[in-house]
Coordinates of C-alpha atoms in Angstrom, one line a residue:
M1 CA 180.8 19.0 66.5
N2 CA 183.5 21.3 68.2
D3 CA 186.9 21.9 66.9
D4 CA 188.9 19.7 69.3
F5 CA 186.7 16.7 68.6
R6 CA 187.0 17.3 64.8
E7 CA 190.8 17.6 65.3
F8 CA 190.6 14.1 67.0
I9 CA 188.6 12.4 64.2
D10 CA 191.0 13.8 61.7
E11 CA 194.0 12.3 63.5
L12 CA 192.1 9.0 64.0
L13 CA 191.3 8.7 60.2
A14 CA 194.8 9.7 59.3
K15 CA 196.2 6.8 61.6
T16 CA 193.6 4.3 60.3
D17 CA 194.0 2.4 57.1
I18 CA 190.8 1.7 55.5
V19 CA 192.1 -1.4 53.6
S20 CA 193.2 -2.9 56.8
V21 CA 190.0 -2.2 58.5
I22 CA 187.8 -3.6 55.9
S23 CA 190.2 -6.6 55.2
R24 CA 189.1 -7.9 58.6
Y25 CA 185.7 -8.3 57.3
V26 CA 185.8 -8.7 53.6
P27 CA 188.5 -10.4 51.6
L28 CA 190.1 -7.8 49.1
K29 CA 192.2 -8.0 45.9
Q30 CA 194.1 -5.2 44.7
K31 CA 193.8 -4.3 41.0
G32 CA 195.7 -1.0 40.1
N33 CA 195.0 1.7 42.7
T34 CA 191.8 0.0 44.0
H35 CA 190.9 -2.9 46.2
W36 CA 188.0 -5.1 45.2
G37 CA 185.8 -7.5 47.3
C38 CA 182.2 -8.6 47.4
C39 CA 180.1 -6.2 49.2
P40 CA 179.3 -7.1 52.9
F41 CA 176.1 -5.1 52.7
H42 CA 174.0 -7.0 50.1
H43 CA 175.9 -10.3 49.9
E44 CA 176.8 -10.3 46.2
K45 CA 178.6 -13.1 44.3
D46 CA 180.7 -10.8 41.9
P47 CA 182.9 -8.2 43.5
S48 CA 181.6 -4.7 42.9
F49 CA 182.8 -3.3 46.3
A50 CA 185.7 -0.9 45.8
V51 CA 188.0 0.4 48.3
N52 CA 190.3 3.3 47.4
Q53 CA 193.4 3.5 49.7
G54 CA 194.6 6.7 48.5
K55 CA 191.4 8.4 49.3
Q56 CA 190.6 6.2 52.3
F57 CA 187.1 5.7 50.9
Y58 CA 184.9 2.7 50.0
H59 CA 181.9 2.6 47.4
C60 CA 179.8 -0.2 46.2
F61 CA 178.5 -0.2 42.6
G62 CA 175.8 -2.5 43.4
C63 CA 174.0 -1.2 46.4
K64 CA 175.7 2.3 46.3
E65 CA 176.8 2.1 49.9
S66 CA 179.9 4.3 50.6
G67 CA 181.8 5.8 53.2
N68 CA 185.0 6.1 55.4
A69 CA 186.5 3.7 58.0
I70 CA 184.0 5.1 60.8
T71 CA 180.9 4.6 58.6
F72 CA 182.1 1.1 57.6
V73 CA 182.5 -0.1 61.3
E74 CA 179.2 1.5 62.2
K75 CA 177.4 -0.7 59.6
M76 CA 179.3 -3.8 60.1
E77 CA 179.2 -3.8 63.9
S78 CA 175.7 -2.1 64.0
V79 CA 177.0 0.5 66.4
D80 CA 176.6 4.3 66.6
F81 CA 179.1 7.0 65.5
M82 CA 180.9 7.2 69.0
D83 CA 181.1 3.3 69.3
A84 CA 182.7 3.0 65.9
V85 CA 185.3 5.7 66.9
R86 CA 186.1 3.9 70.0
I87 CA 186.6 0.7 68.2
L88 CA 188.8 2.3 65.5
A89 CA 190.7 4.2 68.4
E90 CA 191.4 1.0 70.3
N91 CA 192.8 -0.7 67.2
A92 CA 195.0 2.4 66.5
H93 CA 196.1 2.5 70.1
I94 CA 194.7 6.2 70.5
E95 CA 193.1 7.3 73.8
V96 CA 189.7 8.9 73.1
P97 CA 189.6 12.1 74.8
Q98 CA 186.6 13.1 77.1
F99 CA 184.7 15.7 75.0
K100 CA 181.7 17.5 76.4
S101 CA 178.7 16.0 74.6
G102 CA 175.3 14.7 75.0
G103 CA 176.3 11.2 74.1
R104 CA 175.4 8.2 76.1
S105 CA 178.9 7.8 77.4
G106 CA 178.4 10.5 80.0
G107 CA 182.0 10.6 80.6
Y108 CA 181.8 7.2 82.3
D109 CA 185.2 5.5 82.8
R110 CA 185.9 3.2 79.9
E111 CA 188.1 0.9 81.8
K112 CA 185.3 0.6 84.6
K113 CA 182.8 -0.4 81.8
K114 CA 185.2 -3.1 80.5
R115 CA 185.5 -4.3 84.2
L116 CA 181.8 -4.5 84.5
A117 CA 181.4 -6.3 81.1
S118 CA 184.0 -8.9 82.1
L119 CA 182.1 -9.4 85.5
M120 CA 178.9 -10.0 83.5
R121 CA 180.6 -12.5 81.2
D122 CA 182.0 -14.4 84.2
A123 CA 178.5 -14.5 85.8
A124 CA 176.8 -15.7 82.7
R125 CA 179.3 -18.6 82.1
H126 CA 178.7 -19.6 85.8
Y127 CA 174.9 -19.4 85.8
H128 CA 175.3 -21.5 82.6
E129 CA 177.5 -24.0 84.3
N130 CA 175.0 -24.3 87.2
L131 CA 172.5 -26.2 84.9
S132 CA 174.8 -29.1 85.2
S133 CA 174.5 -29.2 89.0
P134 CA 171.9 -31.4 90.7
Q135 CA 170.6 -28.2 92.4
A136 CA 169.3 -27.1 89.1
S137 CA 167.0 -30.1 88.6
T138 CA 163.9 -27.8 88.7
A139 CA 165.4 -25.6 86.1
C140 CA 166.2 -28.6 83.8
A141 CA 162.8 -30.1 84.2
Y142 CA 161.3 -26.9 83.1
L143 CA 163.4 -26.6 80.1
V144 CA 162.5 -30.3 79.0
R145 CA 158.8 -29.3 79.6
R146 CA 159.1 -26.3 77.2
G147 CA 161.0 -28.4 74.7
I148 CA 164.2 -26.5 74.9
E149 CA 167.1 -29.1 74.3
K150 CA 170.7 -28.8 75.0
P151 CA 171.8 -27.1 71.6
L152 CA 169.3 -24.3 72.3
V153 CA 170.5 -24.1 75.9
T154 CA 174.0 -23.6 74.7
K155 CA 173.1 -21.4 71.6
F156 CA 171.4 -18.9 74.0
G157 CA 173.7 -19.3 76.9
L158 CA 170.8 -20.0 79.3
G159 CA 171.6 -20.2 83.0
Y160 CA 170.3 -20.7 86.5
S161 CA 170.9 -19.0 89.9
I162 CA 170.9 -21.7 92.6
N163 CA 170.7 -19.5 95.6
G164 CA 170.9 -16.1 97.1
T165 CA 174.6 -16.1 97.7
E166 CA 176.3 -18.6 95.6
I167 CA 177.1 -16.1 92.7
I168 CA 178.4 -13.6 95.2
D169 CA 181.0 -16.2 96.4
F170 CA 181.9 -17.2 92.9
L171 CA 182.6 -13.7 91.8
L172 CA 184.5 -12.7 95.0
S173 CA 186.8 -15.6 94.2
K174 CA 187.4 -14.0 90.7
G175 CA 188.4 -10.9 92.3
Y176 CA 185.4 -8.9 91.9
T177 CA 183.8 -6.6 94.6
K178 CA 180.2 -6.4 96.0
P179 CA 179.9 -2.8 94.8
E180 CA 180.8 -3.9 91.4
M181 CA 178.3 -6.7 91.4
K182 CA 175.7 -4.3 92.6
E183 CA 176.6 -1.7 90.0
A184 CA 176.3 -4.3 87.3
G185 CA 172.8 -5.1 88.6
L186 CA 173.4 -8.6 89.8
I187 CA 172.9 -8.1 93.6
E188 CA 171.1 -6.0 96.1
Q189 CA 171.6 -5.1 99.8
R190 CA 169.2 -6.0 102.6
A191 CA 170.2 -4.8 106.0
D192 CA 173.9 -5.8 106.3
S193 CA 173.9 -8.7 103.6
Y194 CA 173.6 -8.7 100.0
Y195 CA 171.7 -11.2 97.8
D196 CA 171.4 -12.4 94.1
V197 CA 168.3 -10.6 92.7
F198 CA 168.0 -13.6 90.2
Y199 CA 167.9 -16.3 93.0
G200 CA 165.9 -19.3 91.9
R201 CA 165.4 -18.1 88.4
L202 CA 166.0 -19.4 84.9
L203 CA 168.4 -16.8 83.4
F204 CA 168.5 -15.4 79.9
P205 CA 171.6 -13.4 79.2
I206 CA 171.0 -10.3 77.1
I207 CA 174.1 -10.0 74.8
D208 CA 174.7 -6.8 72.9
N209 CA 175.8 -6.6 69.2
F210 CA 179.4 -6.6 70.5
G211 CA 178.9 -9.9 72.0
D212 CA 179.2 -8.6 75.5
V213 CA 176.7 -9.8 78.3
V214 CA 175.2 -6.5 79.5
A215 CA 172.1 -7.9 81.5
F216 CA 170.0 -10.7 82.4
G217 CA 166.3 -11.6 82.3
G218 CA 165.2 -14.1 84.9
R219 CA 162.0 -16.3 85.0
T220 CA 160.6 -17.6 88.2
L221 CA 160.2 -21.5 88.3
K222 CA 157.6 -21.3 90.9
E223 CA 153.9 -22.1 90.0
N224 CA 152.4 -19.6 92.5
Y225 CA 154.2 -16.3 91.6
E226 CA 155.3 -15.0 94.9
F227 CA 157.1 -12.3 92.9
A228 CA 156.9 -11.2 89.3
K229 CA 157.1 -13.9 86.6
Y230 CA 160.0 -12.3 84.9
R231 CA 162.7 -10.0 86.4
N232 CA 164.8 -7.9 84.1
S233 CA 168.2 -6.1 84.9
S234 CA 167.8 -2.6 86.0
Q235 CA 169.5 0.2 83.9
T236 CA 173.4 0.1 84.6
P237 CA 176.4 1.8 83.1
I238 CA 176.6 -1.0 80.5
F239 CA 172.9 -1.7 79.9
D240 CA 170.3 0.7 78.6
K241 CA 167.1 -1.4 77.7
S242 CA 165.9 1.3 75.1
R243 CA 169.0 0.6 73.1
N244 CA 169.4 -3.3 73.4
I245 CA 167.5 -6.2 71.7
Y246 CA 167.4 -9.6 72.9
G247 CA 168.9 -11.9 70.3
I248 CA 170.8 -9.3 68.5
N249 CA 174.0 -11.0 68.7
L250 CA 172.7 -14.1 66.8
L251 CA 171.2 -11.9 64.2
K252 CA 174.5 -10.2 63.8
K253 CA 176.3 -13.5 63.3
K254 CA 173.7 -14.6 60.8
K255 CA 174.2 -11.4 58.6
Q256 CA 177.9 -12.2 58.7
R257 CA 177.2 -15.5 57.1
E258 CA 174.4 -14.5 54.7
N259 CA 171.8 -12.0 53.7
V260 CA 169.2 -11.2 56.1
D261 CA 165.8 -10.7 54.3
F262 CA 163.8 -9.8 57.3
V263 CA 163.7 -9.5 61.1
I264 CA 160.9 -10.9 63.3
M265 CA 160.3 -8.8 66.4
T266 CA 158.8 -10.5 69.4
E267 CA 158.0 -9.5 73.0
G268 CA 159.7 -12.3 75.0
Y269 CA 162.6 -14.5 75.4
M270 CA 160.7 -17.8 75.1
D271 CA 159.2 -16.4 71.8
V272 CA 162.8 -15.9 70.2
I273 CA 164.0 -19.3 71.4
A274 CA 160.7 -21.1 70.1
L275 CA 161.1 -19.3 66.7
H276 CA 164.7 -20.3 66.4
K277 CA 163.8 -23.8 67.2
G278 CA 161.1 -23.7 64.4
G279 CA 163.7 -22.4 61.9
F280 CA 162.8 -18.7 62.1
D281 CA 166.4 -17.6 63.2
T282 CA 166.0 -13.9 62.6
A283 CA 163.7 -13.5 65.6
V284 CA 164.7 -11.1 68.2
A285 CA 162.6 -9.5 71.1
S286 CA 162.1 -6.1 72.6
M287 CA 162.0 -7.6 75.9
G288 CA 158.3 -6.5 76.7
T289 CA 159.0 -2.8 76.4
A290 CA 157.6 -0.4 73.9
L291 CA 160.0 0.0 70.7
T292 CA 162.3 2.9 70.7
A293 CA 163.9 4.9 67.8
Q294 CA 167.3 3.5 68.8
Q295 CA 166.0 -0.1 68.7
A296 CA 164.4 0.6 65.2
K297 CA 167.7 2.1 64.0
L298 CA 169.5 -1.1 65.3
I299 CA 167.2 -3.3 63.4
K300 CA 167.6 -1.5 60.2
N301 CA 171.3 -2.3 60.4
Y302 CA 170.3 -5.9 59.7
A303 CA 167.3 -5.7 57.3
Q304 CA 164.9 -3.4 55.5
K305 CA 161.8 -5.4 56.4
V306 CA 160.5 -6.3 60.0
Y307 CA 157.6 -8.4 61.0
I308 CA 155.9 -7.6 64.3
S309 CA 154.8 -10.8 66.1
Y310 CA 153.5 -9.8 69.3
D311 CA 150.9 -11.8 71.4
G312 CA 147.5 -11.9 70.0
D313 CA 145.9 -10.6 73.3
S314 CA 144.8 -7.0 73.9
A315 CA 148.1 -6.1 75.6
G316 CA 150.1 -7.3 72.8
Q317 CA 148.0 -5.4 70.3
K318 CA 148.5 -2.2 72.1
A319 CA 152.2 -2.7 72.3
T320 CA 152.2 -3.5 68.5
M321 CA 150.5 -0.1 67.8
R322 CA 152.9 1.8 69.8
G323 CA 155.9 0.5 67.8
L324 CA 154.5 0.6 64.3
D325 CA 155.1 4.2 63.5
I326 CA 158.5 4.3 65.2
L327 CA 159.7 1.6 62.9
A328 CA 158.1 3.2 59.9
D329 CA 159.6 6.7 60.6
C330 CA 163.1 5.0 60.6
G331 CA 162.4 3.9 56.9
L332 CA 161.6 0.1 57.7
S333 CA 159.1 -1.7 55.7
V334 CA 156.6 -3.1 58.4
R335 CA 154.4 -6.0 58.4
V336 CA 152.1 -7.2 61.3
V337 CA 151.6 -11.0 61.9
S338 CA 148.1 -11.6 63.2
L339 CA 148.2 -14.4 65.9
P340 CA 145.3 -16.4 67.1
D341 CA 143.6 -14.7 70.1
G342 CA 145.5 -15.6 73.3
M343 CA 148.5 -17.0 71.6
D344 CA 151.9 -15.9 71.4
P345 CA 154.6 -17.1 68.9
D346 CA 155.9 -19.8 71.3
D347 CA 152.3 -21.2 71.4
V348 CA 151.8 -21.3 67.7
I349 CA 155.1 -23.1 67.1
K350 CA 154.4 -25.7 69.8
K351 CA 150.7 -26.3 69.1
L352 CA 150.3 -25.4 65.4
G353 CA 153.8 -26.0 64.0
S354 CA 156.3 -24.0 61.9
T355 CA 154.2 -24.4 58.7
T356 CA 151.3 -22.6 60.2
Y357 CA 153.7 -19.8 61.6
K358 CA 155.1 -19.4 58.0
K359 CA 151.6 -19.2 56.7
L360 CA 151.0 -16.3 59.3
L361 CA 154.2 -14.5 58.1
D362 CA 153.0 -14.8 54.5
E363 CA 149.7 -13.4 55.5
A364 CA 151.1 -10.6 57.5
K365 CA 149.4 -7.3 57.0
T366 CA 151.0 -4.0 56.0
L367 CA 151.1 -1.2 58.6
T368 CA 148.3 0.7 56.7
A369 CA 146.0 -2.3 56.6
F370 CA 146.8 -3.3 60.2
K371 CA 145.8 0.3 61.4
I372 CA 142.5 0.0 59.3
E373 CA 141.9 -3.4 60.7
T374 CA 142.3 -2.1 64.2
L375 CA 140.0 0.7 63.6
K376 CA 137.5 -1.7 62.2
K377 CA 137.4 -3.8 65.4
A378 CA 136.6 -0.5 67.3
Y379 CA 133.3 0.3 65.4
D380 CA 130.1 -1.5 64.8
L381 CA 129.9 -1.3 60.9
T382 CA 126.2 -2.4 61.1
D383 CA 125.4 0.8 62.7
P384 CA 125.3 3.9 60.3
E385 CA 126.8 6.3 62.6
E386 CA 129.7 3.9 63.8
K387 CA 130.4 3.1 60.0
S388 CA 130.7 6.9 59.2
K389 CA 133.0 7.4 62.2
F390 CA 135.1 4.6 61.1
T391 CA 135.3 5.7 57.6
V392 CA 136.4 9.2 58.5
E393 CA 139.2 7.8 60.8
A394 CA 140.2 5.3 58.2
V395 CA 140.5 7.8 55.6
K396 CA 142.8 9.9 57.9
V397 CA 145.1 7.0 57.9
I398 CA 145.0 6.9 54.1
T399 CA 145.5 10.5 53.5
A400 CA 148.9 10.3 55.3
L401 CA 150.4 7.8 52.7
P402 CA 153.1 9.3 50.5
N403 CA 151.6 8.6 46.9
P404 CA 148.2 8.4 45.2
V405 CA 148.8 4.7 44.1
Q406 CA 148.9 3.5 47.8
Q407 CA 146.0 5.7 48.6
E408 CA 143.8 4.2 46.0
E409 CA 144.7 0.7 47.1
Y410 CA 143.5 1.4 50.7
I411 CA 140.5 3.4 49.5
N412 CA 139.4 0.2 47.7
L413 CA 139.9 -1.7 51.0
V414 CA 137.7 0.8 53.0
Q415 CA 135.0 0.6 50.2
S416 CA 135.0 -3.2 50.6
Y417 CA 134.3 -2.9 54.4
T418 CA 131.7 0.1 54.2
G419 CA 129.9 0.0 50.8
Y420 CA 130.5 3.5 50.4
S421 CA 131.1 4.6 46.7
K422 CA 134.7 5.4 45.7
Q423 CA 133.6 9.0 44.8
V424 CA 132.4 9.6 48.4
L425 CA 135.6 8.1 49.9
M426 CA 137.6 10.2 47.6
K427 CA 135.8 13.4 48.6
Q428 CA 136.3 12.4 52.3
A429 CA 140.0 12.0 51.5
E430 CA 140.2 15.5 50.0
L431 CA 138.4 16.9 53.1
S432 CA 140.7 15.2 55.5
F433 CA 143.8 16.3 53.5
S434 CA 142.6 20.0 53.5
E435 CA 142.0 20.0 57.2
S436 CA 145.3 18.5 58.1
D437 CA 148.7 20.4 58.7
A438 CA 150.5 18.2 56.1
P439 CA 153.5 20.2 54.5
A440 CA 153.8 20.7 50.9
T441 CA 155.6 18.0 49.2
A442 CA 159.3 18.7 48.9
T443 CA 161.1 18.6 45.6
P444 CA 163.0 15.5 45.2
V445 CA 166.7 15.5 45.5
G446 CA 168.1 16.2 42.1
K447 CA 164.7 17.2 40.5
T448 CA 165.7 20.8 40.1
R449 CA 165.4 22.8 36.7
E450 CA 169.0 22.7 36.2
S451 CA 169.9 20.5 33.2
S452 CA 171.8 17.3 33.4
S453 CA 174.7 18.9 31.5
D454 CA 175.0 21.5 34.2
R455 CA 175.3 18.8 36.7
R456 CA 177.9 17.0 34.7
A457 CA 179.8 20.1 34.6
A458 CA 179.6 20.6 38.2
L459 CA 180.4 17.1 39.0
F460 CA 183.6 17.2 36.8
M461 CA 184.7 20.5 38.7
L462 CA 184.2 19.0 42.2
A463 CA 186.1 15.7 41.1
A464 CA 189.0 17.6 39.8
I465 CA 189.2 19.8 43.1
A466 CA 188.9 16.4 45.2
S467 CA 191.6 14.9 43.0
E468 CA 193.7 18.1 43.6
K469 CA 194.3 18.6 39.8
D470 CA 196.7 21.5 39.2
Y471 CA 194.2 23.2 36.9
A472 CA 191.3 22.8 39.4
A473 CA 191.2 26.5 40.9
V474 CA 188.8 27.2 43.8
G475 CA 187.5 30.6 45.0
F476 CA 184.6 30.8 42.4
D477 CA 181.2 31.8 43.5
E478 CA 179.5 28.8 45.0
N479 CA 176.1 29.9 43.8
I480 CA 176.9 28.8 40.3
L481 CA 176.6 25.3 41.5
P482 CA 173.3 23.5 40.9
D483 CA 171.9 23.3 44.3
E484 CA 172.6 23.2 48.0
T485 CA 174.3 19.7 47.9
Y486 CA 176.8 20.7 45.5
R487 CA 177.5 23.9 47.5
E488 CA 177.8 21.9 50.6
V489 CA 180.6 19.5 49.2
Y490 CA 182.5 22.4 47.4
G491 CA 182.6 24.2 50.8
A492 CA 183.8 20.9 52.4
L493 CA 186.5 20.5 49.8
C494 CA 187.7 24.2 50.3
E495 CA 188.0 23.6 54.0
S496 CA 189.9 20.4 53.5
L497 CA 192.3 22.1 51.1
K498 CA 193.0 24.8 53.7
G499 CA 194.2 21.8 56.0
G500 CA 196.9 21.0 53.5
G501 CA 194.9 18.5 51.2
V502 CA 191.7 16.8 50.4
R503 CA 190.8 14.3 53.0
M504 CA 187.5 12.5 51.8
D505 CA 187.4 10.2 54.8
S506 CA 187.5 13.2 57.1
M507 CA 184.9 15.2 55.1
F508 CA 182.4 12.3 55.0
Y509 CA 181.1 12.1 58.4
A510 CA 180.3 15.9 58.6
L511 CA 178.1 15.9 55.4
T512 CA 174.4 15.4 55.0
D513 CA 173.0 12.3 53.4
G514 CA 172.9 14.1 49.9
G515 CA 176.4 15.4 50.4
K516 CA 177.6 11.8 51.2
A517 CA 176.0 10.5 48.1
L518 CA 177.6 13.3 45.9
L519 CA 181.0 12.6 47.7
A520 CA 180.8 8.8 46.6
E521 CA 180.2 10.1 43.0
I522 CA 183.2 12.3 43.1
A523 CA 185.2 9.5 44.6
D524 CA 184.3 7.2 41.8
Y525 CA 184.6 9.8 39.0
E526 CA 186.8 8.5 36.2
F527 CA 188.7 11.1 34.4
M528 CA 188.7 10.7 30.4
D529 CA 191.4 11.4 28.0
G530 CA 191.3 15.2 27.2
D531 CA 190.0 16.2 30.6
G532 CA 192.1 19.1 31.9
A533 CA 192.3 22.8 32.2
E534 CA 190.3 23.7 29.1
K535 CA 187.4 21.5 30.1
Y536 CA 187.6 23.0 33.7
R537 CA 187.4 26.4 32.2
D538 CA 184.6 25.5 30.0
C539 CA 182.5 24.0 32.7
L540 CA 183.2 27.0 35.1
R541 CA 182.1 29.4 32.2
R542 CA 179.0 27.3 31.5
L543 CA 177.8 27.5 35.1
E544 CA 178.6 31.2 35.4
I545 CA 176.5 31.9 32.2
K546 CA 173.6 29.8 33.7
K547 CA 173.7 31.7 36.7
A548 CA 173.9 35.1 35.1
E549 CA 170.8 34.1 32.6
D550 CA 168.8 33.0 35.6
E551 CA 169.3 36.2 37.3
L552 CA 168.4 38.2 34.2
A553 CA 165.2 36.1 33.7
A554 CA 164.2 36.8 37.5
M555 CA 164.9 40.7 36.9
N556 CA 162.9 40.8 33.9
D557 CA 160.0 39.1 35.6
A558 CA 160.3 41.5 38.3
L559 CA 159.9 44.4 36.1
K560 CA 156.4 43.5 35.3
G561 CA 155.0 44.3 38.7
A562 CA 157.5 47.0 39.8
D563 CA 156.8 50.7 40.3
K564 CA 158.7 53.3 38.3
E565 CA 161.5 53.8 41.0
E566 CA 161.9 50.1 41.3
Q567 CA 162.0 49.8 37.5
L568 CA 164.8 52.2 37.2
T569 CA 166.9 50.3 39.8
L570 CA 166.3 47.0 38.1
L571 CA 167.0 48.4 34.7
K572 CA 170.5 49.4 36.1
K573 CA 171.1 45.9 37.5
I574 CA 170.0 44.4 34.2
G575 CA 172.3 46.6 32.2
S576 CA 175.2 45.7 34.4
L577 CA 174.5 42.0 34.5
T578 CA 174.1 41.9 30.7
R579 CA 177.5 43.4 30.2
K580 CA 178.9 41.0 32.7
L581 CA 177.3 38.0 30.8
S582 CA 178.6 39.2 27.5
E583 CA 182.2 39.2 29.1
I584 CA 181.7 35.9 30.5
K585 CA 180.6 34.5 27.0
T586 CA 183.5 36.2 25.0
N587 CA 186.2 35.4 27.7
R588 CA 187.9 32.4 26.3

């Protein structure tokens, strides 16, 4: 992040009142210096969501979510950092400068994007109104045949393109130009004339999580497909299919009303509509494309668990496999719904009913179980050689799991399929692990050898610095702090002080996840009676002593393997450090 951009963000946060921002989403009541409300991130009944107006910071004592105005808007609107910045800037009447970056805005004119979004909204309304026209009888008959009644037509904003030029004439009357229609992906040019690319199709507006119509999907109503069955909008300045999900606008509305336990990911528009009709109103669709990391992140904004419910045919299975790891890598809990061969969710709801589909959800397999089941179908387990190949591949899947409890669970599953003994399978697991390039397990955050009392001392010092206590002197050696996370936050606090005072809201977005969590602890720190300069000095002394003792221990260990010259050097350092340690201990 360059200095100009950081300066702009600091200005934006300074002109943004976090209480005003959050109050648009959550009713808040002031008690003392803190505003309290029910957390919007885990839908609690008793308020544990605290907003500190002075520090421009929020924290939930229930789910531990915390951050500044930008992170709050990111989560509530399910948008990325830059979109959250734009929302706050618009509210604060600040123009967002055109910074050089690799972001998706690409410097594209914001007003022009708003113009295209307005055009698409007007087009969607007109297409929807077309369904009331006698010329839409074919489309209406199709909807009746598919069991899509008027409430669903309205809920999803379905529409119809009557002919090749009607939408052009309508949009021209609204003041839009043909080049704008073309840029929005609605029309194309053939020779000297333009035509509606969705002519004669039933239309499904694709609405983003801001509530803007950004694209359309169109289904032909002809029995003999002269062209493709479905036609989707091409990529435009306001539509990137890798970042959009069909039905996300409805999912957002649901989350604003109540908690969303899980999301059901399907492939197509009709699957989403059928599932909503069947009572499964968290269904969305990837619009027939392979899932992307951006879509996975978008889903995670709404729920931690996702069911993949793609078609039961081979194409659907392949699409499922492509998306599983992307979702898991994003931290989502993934379940795979096994549909009867040749059926999609729409078929299941219509032919077998909602109760059957609910049963399929309940029986959905975990990601690992699905991978093993898919491998099993690729091998003939009655053939010894095929069975051994399946076992080797299945065990590779198992050894990638993060803990031994999960590994043993799936070892038992493979044993039930193959009949191999558990000992043999465990040996194969050890072999697979040794042949892999798996990195050594990282030390969990916070699990260092420093004692909890050292961490409490460091936390008190950082909290005192953040609160700008008179006695909280800075400038000490950052290496006395317990780990890199404490050092990161200490460095950020010092930088903030150089700017004239601690700005936690400004610091937050630049920290790592560990730094953000520590900053949340600091923001919530409650000083006790007696906390003051003496305690600060005692904490500083404690950490300095700890660092010196650790260094002495390391030097004494190094003496054992050192030659005479190295020993002399080390002994000098040990003597100097011993004297320094004595001074620290006696300096009261």
